[in-house]
């Protein structure tokens, strides 16, 4: 690996770290500006001014915002996410179980979406210009144009209301068998698969088509190679870098999709926990959940950038 490539990778990592710092600043002050006083919400409207002032002092809410931000940032750097205002429990303990549920949902979606998207994207490029290619292209554009909540709502109407095949809510604590687990995960996974696969199909098709148009692949076709052999033996190995980059970039859409899906289907994940924290003005919980999603998004975007750099033959 050349020093130039190492410098590019290091620059991407530095940009990601600085972006995360800026995001932490935005998250903290955005949540601090939420309407309503946290101490009053926790104690109720009947609380005396003395009780409210005492609780604000105990939670350090009477300190300047910048001092509270620096204390919170130092806690993040050491792995201390703070204590929940509502439950008086460590935020890390509250997020722990929910994080496993969210990662399980994201993992199942990835296992389904990636093979599906690669198959459709590669075959659409293989038969470029055919009716099959046009159907796949129109379908992906249609899915991309529809917001996640519309896809989730349509899934509920079709599979829960009309067909009555699947439950409208995904309550993971009710799992007692494999069949029930499949039913519980089906609706969120279907919605997220649509969201993630559409972008991945388009980017995969574009990467393979670009490789097919190169002279050495066209030479293989002129020598008598069939179109499937031309794509699988000659084009696909040289499109691995862009395809992996497309996968990493497309999976970043899971971050926004998970928040909407967990809320609509009442799935007990980190996103649902964050929404509940917003309702109770549990600032440490909201801030920690938001930083987890921001970190996950930045990680995938940075990974996609690094893969694009390493896969670029001009930089080798």
Tab-separated table of C-alpha atoms in Angstrom:
chain	number	residue	atom	x	y	z
A	1	UNK	CA	0.000	0.000	0.000
A	2	UNK	CA	1.495	3.334	-1.067
A	3	UNK	CA	2.039	6.219	1.371
A	4	UNK	CA	-0.452	8.274	-0.653
A	5	UNK	CA	-3.200	5.706	-0.039
A	6	UNK	CA	-2.309	5.558	3.662
A	7	UNK	CA	-2.572	9.348	3.855
A	8	UNK	CA	-5.991	9.249	2.179
A	9	UNK	CA	-7.238	6.572	4.584
A	10	UNK	CA	-5.847	8.500	7.554
A	11	UNK	CA	-7.536	11.671	6.314
A	12	UNK	CA	-10.887	9.858	6.071
A	13	UNK	CA	-10.512	8.561	9.629
A	14	UNK	CA	-9.591	12.039	10.889
A	15	UNK	CA	-12.595	13.566	9.109
A	16	UNK	CA	-14.849	10.903	10.674
A	17	UNK	CA	-13.502	11.692	14.161
A	18	UNK	CA	-14.004	15.438	13.690
A	19	UNK	CA	-17.495	14.851	12.291
A	20	UNK	CA	-18.380	12.741	15.317
A	21	UNK	CA	-17.190	15.562	17.600
A	22	UNK	CA	-19.339	18.098	15.728
A	23	UNK	CA	-22.299	15.712	15.825
A	24	UNK	CA	-21.896	15.249	19.592
A	25	UNK	CA	-22.029	19.040	20.001
A	26	UNK	CA	-25.171	19.248	17.850
A	27	UNK	CA	-26.861	16.324	19.637
A	28	UNK	CA	-26.211	17.716	23.102
A	29	UNK	CA	-27.448	21.240	22.446
A	30	UNK	CA	-30.368	20.092	20.297
A	31	UNK	CA	-31.648	17.889	23.115
A	32	UNK	CA	-30.971	20.638	25.659
A	33	UNK	CA	-33.303	22.929	23.702
A	34	UNK	CA	-36.227	20.491	23.819
A	35	UNK	CA	-39.349	22.263	25.130
A	36	UNK	CA	-40.272	21.743	28.760
A	37	UNK	CA	-38.265	21.611	31.967
A	38	UNK	CA	-36.953	18.136	32.780
A	39	UNK	CA	-37.211	18.565	36.547
A	40	UNK	CA	-40.801	19.814	36.331
A	41	UNK	CA	-41.778	16.945	34.027
A	42	UNK	CA	-40.262	14.377	36.410
A	43	UNK	CA	-41.821	15.834	39.578
A	44	UNK	CA	-45.146	16.858	38.058
A	45	UNK	CA	-46.945	20.166	37.895
A	46	UNK	CA	-47.807	20.016	41.611
A	47	UNK	CA	-44.138	20.115	42.682
A	48	UNK	CA	-42.995	23.088	44.729
A	49	UNK	CA	-40.391	25.490	43.310
A	50	UNK	CA	-37.968	24.354	46.030
A	51	UNK	CA	-38.311	20.709	45.012
A	52	UNK	CA	-37.827	21.577	41.337
A	53	UNK	CA	-34.752	23.677	42.145
A	54	UNK	CA	-33.309	20.878	44.284
A	55	UNK	CA	-33.779	18.290	41.540
A	56	UNK	CA	-32.258	20.627	38.939
A	57	UNK	CA	-29.231	21.063	41.186
A	58	UNK	CA	-28.921	17.288	41.756
A	59	UNK	CA	-28.978	16.658	38.006
A	60	UNK	CA	-26.576	19.574	37.341
A	61	UNK	CA	-29.195	21.240	35.154
A	62	UNK	CA	-28.486	24.584	36.841
A	63	UNK	CA	-24.914	24.601	35.495
A	64	UNK	CA	-23.943	26.349	32.234
A	65	UNK	CA	-24.638	24.262	29.143
A	66	UNK	CA	-20.995	24.237	28.034
A	67	UNK	CA	-19.827	22.757	31.349
A	68	UNK	CA	-22.497	20.059	31.149
A	69	UNK	CA	-21.433	19.328	27.565
A	70	UNK	CA	-17.773	18.914	28.517
A	71	UNK	CA	-18.708	16.629	31.422
A	72	UNK	CA	-20.913	14.532	29.110
A	73	UNK	CA	-18.209	14.403	26.420
A	74	UNK	CA	-15.637	13.252	28.970
A	75	UNK	CA	-18.035	10.527	30.071
A	76	UNK	CA	-18.486	9.364	26.473
A	77	UNK	CA	-14.715	9.180	26.012
A	78	UNK	CA	-14.441	6.886	29.047
A	79	UNK	CA	-17.512	4.778	28.237
A	80	UNK	CA	-19.747	6.396	30.881
A	81	UNK	CA	-23.088	7.211	29.251
A	82	UNK	CA	-24.528	8.737	32.406
A	83	UNK	CA	-27.604	7.894	34.464
A	84	UNK	CA	-31.191	7.941	33.281
A	85	UNK	CA	-33.209	10.789	34.783
A	86	UNK	CA	-36.419	8.757	34.777
A	87	UNK	CA	-35.266	5.296	35.924
A	88	UNK	CA	-32.157	6.313	37.899
A	89	UNK	CA	-30.340	3.452	36.153
A	90	UNK	CA	-27.115	3.590	34.178
A	91	UNK	CA	-27.908	4.414	30.554
A	92	UNK	CA	-25.496	1.705	29.426
A	93	UNK	CA	-27.600	-0.895	31.256
A	94	UNK	CA	-30.813	0.388	29.673
A	95	UNK	CA	-29.325	0.335	26.189
A	96	UNK	CA	-27.567	-3.026	26.579
A	97	UNK	CA	-30.524	-5.350	25.974
A	98	UNK	CA	-32.146	-3.057	23.433
A	99	UNK	CA	-28.889	-2.785	21.472
A	100	UNK	CA	-28.824	-6.561	21.039
A	101	UNK	CA	-32.372	-6.463	19.638
A	102	UNK	CA	-31.489	-3.684	17.195
A	103	UNK	CA	-28.329	-5.465	16.017
A	104	UNK	CA	-30.303	-8.694	15.601
A	105	UNK	CA	-32.861	-6.890	13.428
A	106	UNK	CA	-30.104	-5.222	11.384
A	107	UNK	CA	-28.242	-8.524	11.034
A	108	UNK	CA	-31.267	-10.458	9.772
A	109	UNK	CA	-32.052	-7.652	7.334
A	110	UNK	CA	-28.463	-7.666	6.047
A	111	UNK	CA	-28.487	-11.441	5.539
A	112	UNK	CA	-31.604	-11.142	3.367
A	113	UNK	CA	-31.054	-7.787	1.659
A	114	UNK	CA	-27.442	-8.237	0.517
A	115	UNK	CA	-27.863	-11.536	-1.427
A	116	UNK	CA	-31.193	-10.335	-2.862
A	117	UNK	CA	-29.752	-6.994	-3.990
A	118	UNK	CA	-26.584	-8.534	-5.448
A	119	UNK	CA	-28.592	-11.105	-7.392
A	120	UNK	CA	-30.994	-8.550	-8.857
A	121	UNK	CA	-28.292	-5.964	-9.526
A	122	UNK	CA	-25.880	-8.369	-11.241
A	123	UNK	CA	-28.562	-10.095	-13.321
A	124	UNK	CA	-30.048	-6.736	-14.351
A	125	UNK	CA	-26.602	-5.667	-15.578
A	126	UNK	CA	-26.107	-9.036	-17.261
A	127	UNK	CA	-29.305	-8.589	-19.308
A	128	UNK	CA	-29.028	-4.827	-19.706
A	129	UNK	CA	-31.758	-3.329	-21.865
A	130	UNK	CA	-34.057	-6.340	-21.551
A	131	UNK	CA	-37.578	-6.349	-20.138
A	132	UNK	CA	-36.224	-7.894	-16.936
A	133	UNK	CA	-33.734	-5.035	-16.553
A	134	UNK	CA	-36.442	-2.440	-17.064
A	135	UNK	CA	-38.717	-4.097	-14.498
A	136	UNK	CA	-35.933	-4.201	-11.898
A	137	UNK	CA	-34.956	-0.591	-12.597
A	138	UNK	CA	-38.518	0.725	-12.390
A	139	UNK	CA	-39.136	-1.298	-9.220
A	140	UNK	CA	-36.047	0.035	-7.461
A	141	UNK	CA	-36.799	3.635	-8.438
A	142	UNK	CA	-40.342	3.192	-7.156
A	143	UNK	CA	-39.157	1.837	-3.795
A	144	UNK	CA	-36.558	4.597	-3.411
A	145	UNK	CA	-39.242	7.207	-4.047
A	146	UNK	CA	-41.467	5.924	-1.227
A	147	UNK	CA	-40.632	6.884	2.398
A	148	UNK	CA	-39.966	4.133	4.934
A	149	UNK	CA	-43.121	4.830	6.934
A	150	UNK	CA	-45.237	4.401	3.789
A	151	UNK	CA	-43.665	1.007	3.111
A	152	UNK	CA	-44.250	-0.010	6.735
A	153	UNK	CA	-47.856	1.185	6.608
A	154	UNK	CA	-48.473	-0.690	3.349
A	155	UNK	CA	-46.961	-3.847	4.870
A	156	UNK	CA	-49.300	-3.571	7.861
A	157	UNK	CA	-52.351	-3.073	5.627
A	158	UNK	CA	-51.480	-5.983	3.339
A	159	UNK	CA	-50.093	-8.638	5.700
A	160	UNK	CA	-51.889	-7.760	8.957
A	161	UNK	CA	-55.201	-6.108	8.085
A	162	UNK	CA	-56.237	-7.801	4.834
A	163	UNK	CA	-54.365	-11.126	4.732
A	164	UNK	CA	-54.016	-11.478	8.549
A	165	UNK	CA	-50.805	-13.471	8.105
A	166	UNK	CA	-48.507	-11.453	10.365
A	167	UNK	CA	-48.907	-9.461	13.601
A	168	UNK	CA	-48.931	-5.674	13.280
A	169	UNK	CA	-46.625	-5.272	16.298
A	170	UNK	CA	-43.252	-6.954	16.870
A	171	UNK	CA	-43.021	-7.724	20.584
A	172	UNK	CA	-39.874	-9.806	20.900
A	173	UNK	CA	-40.614	-10.899	24.485
A	174	UNK	CA	-43.463	-13.094	23.243
A	175	UNK	CA	-41.185	-15.447	21.276
A	176	UNK	CA	-41.751	-19.101	22.244
A	177	UNK	CA	-41.008	-20.916	18.961
A	178	UNK	CA	-39.128	-20.500	15.692
A	179	UNK	CA	-42.371	-19.965	13.780
A	180	UNK	CA	-43.427	-17.209	16.133
A	181	UNK	CA	-40.001	-15.600	15.885
A	182	UNK	CA	-40.297	-15.556	12.093
A	183	UNK	CA	-43.708	-13.910	12.334
A	184	UNK	CA	-42.450	-11.275	14.775
A	185	UNK	CA	-39.411	-10.345	12.683
A	186	UNK	CA	-41.140	-10.609	9.307
A	187	UNK	CA	-42.748	-7.158	9.133
A	188	UNK	CA	-39.734	-5.072	10.263
A	189	UNK	CA	-37.374	-7.136	8.110
A	190	UNK	CA	-39.605	-6.827	5.026
A	191	UNK	CA	-39.740	-3.043	5.424
A	192	UNK	CA	-36.002	-2.619	6.018
A	193	UNK	CA	-35.147	-5.018	3.182
A	194	UNK	CA	-37.118	-2.880	0.744
A	195	UNK	CA	-35.396	0.275	1.993
A	196	UNK	CA	-31.844	-1.127	1.904
A	197	UNK	CA	-32.086	-3.306	-1.210
A	198	UNK	CA	-33.340	-0.618	-3.592
A	199	UNK	CA	-30.235	1.549	-3.339
A	200	UNK	CA	-27.940	-1.482	-3.299
A	201	UNK	CA	-29.493	-2.897	-6.492
A	202	UNK	CA	-29.005	0.366	-8.389
A	203	UNK	CA	-25.404	0.842	-7.233
A	204	UNK	CA	-24.493	-2.799	-7.913
A	205	UNK	CA	-25.985	-2.668	-11.403
A	206	UNK	CA	-24.129	0.579	-12.158
A	207	UNK	CA	-20.815	-0.903	-10.954
A	208	UNK	CA	-21.180	-4.050	-13.073
A	209	UNK	CA	-22.349	-2.116	-16.145
A	210	UNK	CA	-19.346	0.198	-15.880
A	211	UNK	CA	-17.030	-2.809	-15.754
A	212	UNK	CA	-18.789	-4.484	-18.695
A	213	UNK	CA	-18.108	-1.412	-20.842
A	214	UNK	CA	-14.326	-1.714	-20.368
A	215	UNK	CA	-12.283	-2.852	-23.387
A	216	UNK	CA	-11.005	-6.141	-21.923
A	217	UNK	CA	-14.552	-7.331	-21.117
A	218	UNK	CA	-15.764	-6.368	-24.596
A	219	UNK	CA	-12.791	-8.298	-26.025
A	220	UNK	CA	-13.930	-11.406	-24.160
A	221	UNK	CA	-17.387	-11.013	-25.692
A	222	UNK	CA	-15.882	-10.683	-29.182
A	223	UNK	CA	-13.906	-13.893	-28.618
A	224	UNK	CA	-17.168	-15.790	-28.209
A	225	UNK	CA	-17.759	-15.711	-24.432
A	226	UNK	CA	-21.415	-15.867	-23.473
A	227	UNK	CA	-22.911	-12.918	-21.639
A	228	UNK	CA	-23.224	-14.779	-18.285
A	229	UNK	CA	-19.607	-15.985	-18.552
A	230	UNK	CA	-18.458	-12.498	-19.552
A	231	UNK	CA	-20.093	-10.997	-16.466
A	232	UNK	CA	-19.225	-13.705	-13.927
A	233	UNK	CA	-15.669	-14.482	-15.079
A	234	UNK	CA	-14.425	-11.141	-16.406
A	235	UNK	CA	-16.547	-8.223	-15.184
A	236	UNK	CA	-17.614	-9.273	-11.684
A	237	UNK	CA	-14.125	-9.881	-10.186
A	238	UNK	CA	-13.087	-6.364	-11.216
A	239	UNK	CA	-16.283	-4.836	-9.810
A	240	UNK	CA	-15.852	-6.312	-6.323
A	241	UNK	CA	-14.485	-3.047	-4.896
A	242	UNK	CA	-17.355	-0.837	-6.088
A	243	UNK	CA	-19.900	-3.501	-5.106
A	244	UNK	CA	-18.535	-3.781	-1.560
A	245	UNK	CA	-18.549	0.010	-1.401
A	246	UNK	CA	-22.191	-0.037	-2.548
A	247	UNK	CA	-23.080	-2.550	0.179
A	248	UNK	CA	-21.455	-0.469	2.927
A	249	UNK	CA	-23.076	2.720	1.672
A	250	UNK	CA	-26.510	1.139	1.301
A	251	UNK	CA	-26.422	-0.396	4.772
A	252	UNK	CA	-26.079	3.112	6.186
A	253	UNK	CA	-29.759	3.538	5.279
A	254	UNK	CA	-30.487	1.019	8.037
A	255	UNK	CA	-29.823	3.768	10.592
A	256	UNK	CA	-32.743	5.947	9.502
A	257	UNK	CA	-34.917	2.974	8.612
A	258	UNK	CA	-34.488	1.283	11.988
A	259	UNK	CA	-35.699	4.374	13.857
A	260	UNK	CA	-38.932	4.503	11.852
A	261	UNK	CA	-39.507	0.741	11.778
A	262	UNK	CA	-38.960	0.192	15.500
A	263	UNK	CA	-41.391	2.992	16.303
A	264	UNK	CA	-44.133	1.825	13.930
A	265	UNK	CA	-43.921	-1.870	14.872
A	266	UNK	CA	-43.214	-1.228	18.572
A	267	UNK	CA	-40.013	-3.260	18.285
A	268	UNK	CA	-38.004	-3.141	21.561
A	269	UNK	CA	-34.770	-1.733	20.164
A	270	UNK	CA	-32.534	1.287	20.765
A	271	UNK	CA	-34.586	3.521	18.459
A	272	UNK	CA	-37.824	2.788	20.342
A	273	UNK	CA	-35.977	3.446	23.597
A	274	UNK	CA	-34.826	6.832	22.264
A	275	UNK	CA	-38.371	7.786	21.235
A	276	UNK	CA	-39.603	6.866	24.721
A	277	UNK	CA	-36.808	9.008	26.186
A	278	UNK	CA	-37.942	12.008	24.144
A	279	UNK	CA	-41.450	11.712	25.610
A	280	UNK	CA	-40.071	11.801	29.192
A	281	UNK	CA	-37.243	14.308	28.458
A	282	UNK	CA	-34.653	11.762	29.608
A	283	UNK	CA	-31.707	13.734	28.189
A	284	UNK	CA	-28.829	11.313	28.951
A	285	UNK	CA	-30.776	8.472	27.332
A	286	UNK	CA	-31.696	10.521	24.243
A	287	UNK	CA	-28.135	11.765	23.782
A	288	UNK	CA	-26.572	8.320	24.143
A	289	UNK	CA	-29.006	6.669	21.703
A	290	UNK	CA	-28.516	9.455	19.171
A	291	UNK	CA	-24.722	9.111	19.396
A	292	UNK	CA	-24.963	5.347	18.839
A	293	UNK	CA	-26.894	5.881	15.601
A	294	UNK	CA	-24.583	8.683	14.483
A	295	UNK	CA	-21.535	6.531	15.186
A	296	UNK	CA	-23.017	3.615	13.237
A	297	UNK	CA	-23.827	5.841	10.266
A	298	UNK	CA	-20.378	7.453	10.240
A	299	UNK	CA	-18.721	4.045	10.566
A	300	UNK	CA	-20.484	2.715	7.469
A	301	UNK	CA	-19.902	5.886	5.442
A	302	UNK	CA	-16.209	5.954	6.392
A	303	UNK	CA	-15.882	2.265	5.568
A	304	UNK	CA	-17.438	2.913	2.160
A	305	UNK	CA	-14.949	5.752	1.509
A	306	UNK	CA	-11.964	3.615	2.523
A	307	UNK	CA	-13.124	0.708	0.345
A	308	UNK	CA	-13.517	3.100	-2.594
A	309	UNK	CA	-9.952	4.330	-2.064
A	310	UNK	CA	-8.472	0.835	-1.768
A	311	UNK	CA	-10.443	-0.430	-4.785
A	312	UNK	CA	-9.343	2.419	-7.053
A	313	UNK	CA	-6.702	0.954	-9.400
A	314	UNK	CA	-5.239	4.407	-10.070
A	315	UNK	CA	-4.149	4.686	-6.414
A	316	UNK	CA	-2.470	1.279	-6.160
